[in-house]
Amino acid sequence: MSRHKLFKLGAAAALSVTGVSAITSLKTVRAANFTAVKRVKISYLPGKSLNIWTNYENGKFMGYRAKDGSVWNVAETAVDSKGSLWYKVGTREWIEARYTVDVSEEEPVKTATKTTKKKSPVANLANKVKQATQKKKTTKEDKVKKANQIVNETVKKTTANKKTNTSSIQASSKAASVVALAKEQVGKPYVWGATGPDKFDCSGLVQYVYQHAAGINLPRTTYDQVKVGQTVPLDKLQAGDLVFWGSETAPYHVAIYIGNNQYVNSATPDQGTILQNMSSYYYPTIAKRVL
């Protein structure tokens, strides 16, 4: 490992080595004439480290990994034949970009404060006088017209409620089918790039379940799946919603929320497709409703 120059930031880089339970520290080695194009942080699954490969196209696992949360300099970028983005972080060390986030993106979110302009007492009084004057001018024809408007609005609301109820029933039925089919996949292996029916990666599982359970054709990758549907608050989740981890524009992981604070996801090669509980330690960053 001393023959490879790694563009790791900081005094030491924590890498996990295959077959060794301890963490090995490598001192930072500066690369000659190296200018970083960007800085990224490893954003993989909690407690898991990211494999480092010899090349972005048909590369081999180098026997050591980049620790989750560590920051790296990127010397070069490349796209493989499947359309996946890769980062070069050493003389011949490559990592998958979908498991990283740009360091510059990690900035606190500012919350805007709304200011409500209060009406003056004079304006309130003038408004009350105006309303009283208008009330006195109300005629019998106005009352009839208003009554007709009330009747028409009631009819419209009743019709709209019926349509809404029908849509809700259909969505609930599809959500139940999605949850049932997602649970049936638990126990199947994780294989990167797989779309079922016997093995999956995270976005492949979502695409398979929604297509076969709800008749909805979702895009293939998490980057595109997060663009579909309506964004919903994470405290208002419903069964069948999609939950994502990572950047809100380019997330690295997706799962199917099944209710009761649980979700089904194709997690890692070690874990496969599993059912998990929501945790504050590993909490989604965005949710989408497509049903």
Coordinates of C-alpha atoms in Angstrom, one line a residue:
M1 CA 0.0 0.0 0.0
S2 CA 3.0 2.3 0.5
R3 CA 3.5 2.4 -3.3
H4 CA 0.2 4.2 -4.0
K5 CA -0.2 7.9 -3.5
L6 CA -3.6 8.7 -2.0
F7 CA -5.0 12.2 -2.1
K8 CA -6.5 12.0 1.4
L9 CA -7.0 15.2 3.4
G10 CA -5.8 15.5 7.0
A11 CA -2.9 14.0 9.0
A12 CA -4.0 10.3 8.4
A13 CA -6.4 8.3 6.3
A14 CA -8.5 5.6 8.0
L15 CA -8.9 2.6 5.6
S16 CA -10.3 -0.8 6.4
V17 CA -8.3 -3.7 5.0
T18 CA -9.9 -7.0 3.8
G19 CA -9.3 -9.8 6.2
V20 CA -8.1 -7.5 9.0
S21 CA -10.3 -6.4 11.8
A22 CA -8.2 -3.4 12.9
I23 CA -8.2 0.0 11.2
T24 CA -4.9 0.8 9.4
S25 CA -3.8 4.4 9.3
L26 CA -1.8 5.7 6.3
K27 CA 0.1 9.0 6.5
T28 CA -0.8 11.6 3.9
V29 CA 1.4 11.5 0.8
R30 CA 1.5 14.7 -1.3
A31 CA 1.2 14.0 -5.1
A32 CA 3.7 15.9 -7.3
N33 CA 2.1 18.6 -9.5
F34 CA -1.4 17.6 -8.2
T35 CA -4.3 20.1 -8.3
A36 CA -7.6 18.9 -6.9
V37 CA -10.6 19.5 -9.1
K38 CA -12.9 19.2 -6.0
R39 CA -13.2 17.8 -2.5
V40 CA -15.6 15.1 -1.5
K41 CA -16.7 13.3 1.6
I42 CA -17.5 9.6 1.8
S43 CA -21.2 9.2 2.5
Y44 CA -21.8 5.5 2.6
L45 CA -23.9 3.4 4.9
P46 CA -23.2 3.9 8.7
G47 CA -20.3 1.7 9.9
K48 CA -19.4 0.7 6.3
S49 CA -16.4 1.7 4.3
L50 CA -16.3 2.3 0.5
N51 CA -14.3 -0.1 -1.7
I52 CA -11.4 1.4 -3.6
W53 CA -10.8 0.1 -7.2
T54 CA -7.9 0.0 -9.6
N55 CA -9.9 1.6 -12.4
Y56 CA -13.4 3.1 -13.1
E57 CA -14.0 0.6 -15.9
N58 CA -13.8 -3.1 -15.0
G59 CA -11.4 -2.3 -12.2
K60 CA -10.4 -4.7 -9.4
F61 CA -10.9 -4.3 -5.7
M62 CA -7.6 -3.1 -4.2
G63 CA -8.0 -4.8 -0.8
Y64 CA -8.7 -1.7 1.2
R65 CA -11.5 0.8 1.6
A66 CA -12.2 4.5 2.3
K67 CA -13.8 5.1 5.7
D68 CA -17.3 6.6 5.8
G69 CA -17.1 10.3 6.6
S70 CA -13.5 10.8 5.4
V71 CA -12.7 13.7 3.1
W72 CA -10.7 13.2 -0.2
N73 CA -9.2 15.3 -3.0
V74 CA -10.4 14.4 -6.4
A75 CA -7.7 14.4 -9.1
E76 CA -9.9 13.3 -12.1
T77 CA -13.5 12.3 -12.9
A78 CA -14.7 9.6 -15.4
V79 CA -17.9 8.0 -16.5
D80 CA -18.0 4.2 -17.1
S81 CA -19.9 2.4 -19.8
K82 CA -23.0 2.1 -17.6
G83 CA -23.2 5.9 -17.2
S84 CA -21.9 5.9 -13.5
L85 CA -19.6 8.7 -12.4
W86 CA -16.3 7.8 -10.7
Y87 CA -13.6 9.9 -8.9
K88 CA -9.8 9.3 -9.0
V89 CA -8.4 9.8 -5.5
G90 CA -4.9 8.4 -6.0
T91 CA -2.3 7.4 -8.6
R92 CA -4.6 4.6 -9.7
E93 CA -7.3 4.5 -7.0
W94 CA -10.9 5.1 -7.9
I95 CA -14.2 5.4 -5.9
E96 CA -17.8 5.5 -7.0
A97 CA -19.1 9.1 -7.0
R98 CA -22.6 8.2 -5.9
Y99 CA -21.4 7.3 -2.5
T100 CA -19.9 10.8 -1.9
V101 CA -21.1 14.3 -1.3
D102 CA -19.3 17.5 -2.2
V103 CA -17.7 19.2 0.8
S104 CA -18.9 22.6 -0.4
E105 CA -22.5 21.4 -0.2
E106 CA -22.4 20.9 3.5
E107 CA -23.5 24.3 4.6
P108 CA -26.2 25.2 7.2
V109 CA -29.7 25.8 5.9
K110 CA -30.9 29.3 6.6
T111 CA -34.5 29.7 7.6
A112 CA -36.3 32.8 6.4
T113 CA -38.5 34.6 8.9
K114 CA -41.8 36.0 7.7
T115 CA -42.9 39.4 8.9
T116 CA -46.6 40.0 9.2
K117 CA -47.6 43.6 8.7
K118 CA -50.2 44.7 11.3
K119 CA -53.2 46.9 10.2
S120 CA -53.6 50.2 12.0
P121 CA -56.6 50.8 14.3
V122 CA -57.9 53.5 11.8
A123 CA -57.7 51.0 8.9
N124 CA -59.6 48.4 11.0
L125 CA -62.3 51.0 11.8
A126 CA -62.7 52.1 8.2
N127 CA -63.0 48.4 7.2
K128 CA -65.7 47.8 9.7
V129 CA -67.7 50.9 8.6
K130 CA -67.4 49.8 5.0
Q131 CA -68.6 46.3 5.8
A132 CA -71.6 47.7 7.7
T133 CA -72.5 50.0 4.8
Q134 CA -72.4 47.1 2.3
K135 CA -74.5 45.0 4.6
K136 CA -77.2 47.7 4.7
K137 CA -77.3 47.8 0.8
T138 CA -78.0 44.1 0.5
T139 CA -81.2 43.6 -1.4
K140 CA -83.5 40.6 -1.8
E141 CA -81.9 39.8 -5.2
D142 CA -78.5 39.8 -3.6
K143 CA -79.7 37.3 -1.0
V144 CA -81.1 35.0 -3.6
K145 CA -77.9 35.3 -5.7
K146 CA -75.8 34.4 -2.6
A147 CA -78.1 31.5 -1.8
N148 CA -77.6 30.1 -5.3
Q149 CA -73.9 30.5 -5.0
I150 CA -73.9 28.6 -1.8
V151 CA -75.9 25.8 -3.4
N152 CA -73.5 25.6 -6.4
E153 CA -70.4 25.6 -4.2
T154 CA -71.9 22.8 -2.1
V155 CA -72.5 20.8 -5.2
K156 CA -69.0 21.4 -6.5
K157 CA -67.4 20.4 -3.1
T158 CA -69.5 17.3 -2.9
T159 CA -68.4 16.3 -6.4
A160 CA -64.8 17.1 -5.6
N161 CA -64.9 15.1 -2.4
K162 CA -66.2 12.1 -4.3
K163 CA -63.4 12.3 -6.8
T164 CA -60.8 12.8 -4.0
N165 CA -62.2 9.8 -2.1
T166 CA -62.0 7.7 -5.2
S167 CA -58.4 8.8 -5.8
S168 CA -57.5 8.1 -2.2
I169 CA -59.0 4.6 -2.3
Q170 CA -57.0 3.9 -5.5
A171 CA -53.8 5.3 -4.0
S172 CA -54.3 3.2 -0.8
S173 CA -54.9 0.1 -2.9
K174 CA -51.7 0.7 -4.8
A175 CA -49.7 1.5 -1.7
A176 CA -50.9 -1.8 -0.1
S177 CA -49.7 -3.7 -3.2
V178 CA -46.3 -1.9 -3.1
V179 CA -45.8 -2.7 0.5
A180 CA -46.8 -6.4 0.1
L181 CA -44.5 -6.9 -2.9
A182 CA -41.6 -5.0 -1.2
K183 CA -41.8 -7.3 1.8
E184 CA -41.7 -10.4 -0.5
Q185 CA -38.3 -9.3 -1.7
V186 CA -36.7 -9.3 1.8
G187 CA -33.9 -11.8 1.9
K188 CA -32.8 -11.5 -1.7
P189 CA -29.2 -10.6 -2.4
Y190 CA -27.8 -7.1 -3.2
V191 CA -25.9 -6.9 -6.5
W192 CA -24.9 -3.5 -7.9
G193 CA -26.8 -2.7 -11.1
A194 CA -29.3 -5.6 -10.6
T195 CA -33.1 -4.9 -11.2
G196 CA -34.6 -8.2 -10.1
P197 CA -36.4 -10.4 -9.9
D198 CA -33.9 -12.5 -7.9
K199 CA -31.4 -9.8 -6.9
F200 CA -31.4 -6.0 -6.7
D201 CA -29.5 -2.8 -5.9
C202 CA -31.4 -0.1 -4.0
S203 CA -32.9 1.8 -7.0
G204 CA -33.4 -1.5 -8.9
L205 CA -35.6 -2.8 -6.1
V206 CA -37.7 0.4 -6.1
Q207 CA -38.1 0.3 -9.9
Y208 CA -39.1 -3.4 -9.9
V209 CA -41.7 -3.1 -7.0
Y210 CA -43.5 0.0 -8.4
Q211 CA -43.6 -1.4 -11.9
H212 CA -45.1 -4.7 -10.9
A213 CA -47.3 -3.6 -7.9
A214 CA -48.6 -0.3 -9.1
G215 CA -48.0 -0.2 -12.8
I216 CA -45.7 2.9 -12.4
N217 CA -42.5 3.0 -14.5
L218 CA -39.9 4.8 -12.4
P219 CA -36.4 5.9 -13.7
R220 CA -33.5 3.5 -13.1
T221 CA -31.2 5.5 -10.8
T222 CA -31.7 7.4 -7.5
Y223 CA -30.6 10.6 -9.2
D224 CA -33.6 10.4 -11.5
Q225 CA -36.1 8.7 -9.1
V226 CA -35.8 11.7 -6.6
K227 CA -37.1 14.0 -9.4
V228 CA -40.4 12.0 -9.6
G229 CA -43.5 12.7 -7.5
Q230 CA -44.4 15.2 -4.8
T231 CA -42.0 16.1 -2.0
V232 CA -43.5 15.3 1.4
P233 CA -42.3 16.1 5.0
L234 CA -40.5 13.3 6.7
D235 CA -42.9 13.5 9.6
K236 CA -45.9 12.9 7.3
L237 CA -44.8 9.7 5.6
Q238 CA -47.3 7.3 4.2
A239 CA -46.9 3.6 3.2
G240 CA -45.6 3.5 -0.3
D241 CA -43.6 6.7 -0.1
L242 CA -39.9 6.8 -1.3
V243 CA -37.2 7.9 1.2
F244 CA -33.8 9.0 0.1
W245 CA -30.4 9.5 1.7
G246 CA -27.6 12.0 0.7
S247 CA -27.9 15.1 -1.4
E248 CA -31.5 16.1 -2.3
T249 CA -30.5 16.5 -5.9
A250 CA -28.2 13.5 -6.2
P251 CA -29.0 11.0 -3.4
Y252 CA -26.9 7.8 -3.0
H253 CA -29.6 5.5 -1.5
V254 CA -33.3 4.9 -1.7
A255 CA -35.9 2.7 0.1
I256 CA -39.6 2.0 0.2
Y257 CA -41.4 3.2 3.3
I258 CA -44.0 0.6 4.5
G259 CA -45.5 2.3 7.5
N260 CA -45.0 1.8 11.3
N261 CA -41.7 3.6 11.0
Q262 CA -40.2 0.9 8.8
Y263 CA -38.8 0.6 5.3
V264 CA -37.6 -2.1 2.9
N265 CA -34.3 -1.5 1.0
S266 CA -31.6 -3.4 -0.8
A267 CA -28.8 -2.2 1.5
T268 CA -25.4 -3.6 0.9
P269 CA -23.8 -6.8 -0.5
D270 CA -23.4 -8.0 3.1
Q271 CA -27.0 -7.3 4.2
G272 CA -28.9 -7.9 1.0
T273 CA -32.6 -6.8 0.8
I274 CA -33.8 -6.2 4.4
L275 CA -36.6 -4.5 6.4
Q276 CA -35.3 -1.9 8.8
N277 CA -36.6 0.6 11.4
M278 CA -36.2 4.4 10.9
S279 CA -33.4 5.6 13.1
S280 CA -32.2 9.1 14.1
Y281 CA -28.6 7.8 13.6
Y282 CA -29.4 7.0 9.9
Y283 CA -32.3 9.2 8.9
P284 CA -33.5 10.0 5.3
T285 CA -32.9 13.5 3.9
I286 CA -35.9 13.7 1.6
A287 CA -39.2 11.8 0.8
K288 CA -41.2 11.6 -2.4
R289 CA -44.9 10.5 -2.9
V290 CA -45.6 9.0 -6.3
L291 CA -48.9 7.2 -5.6

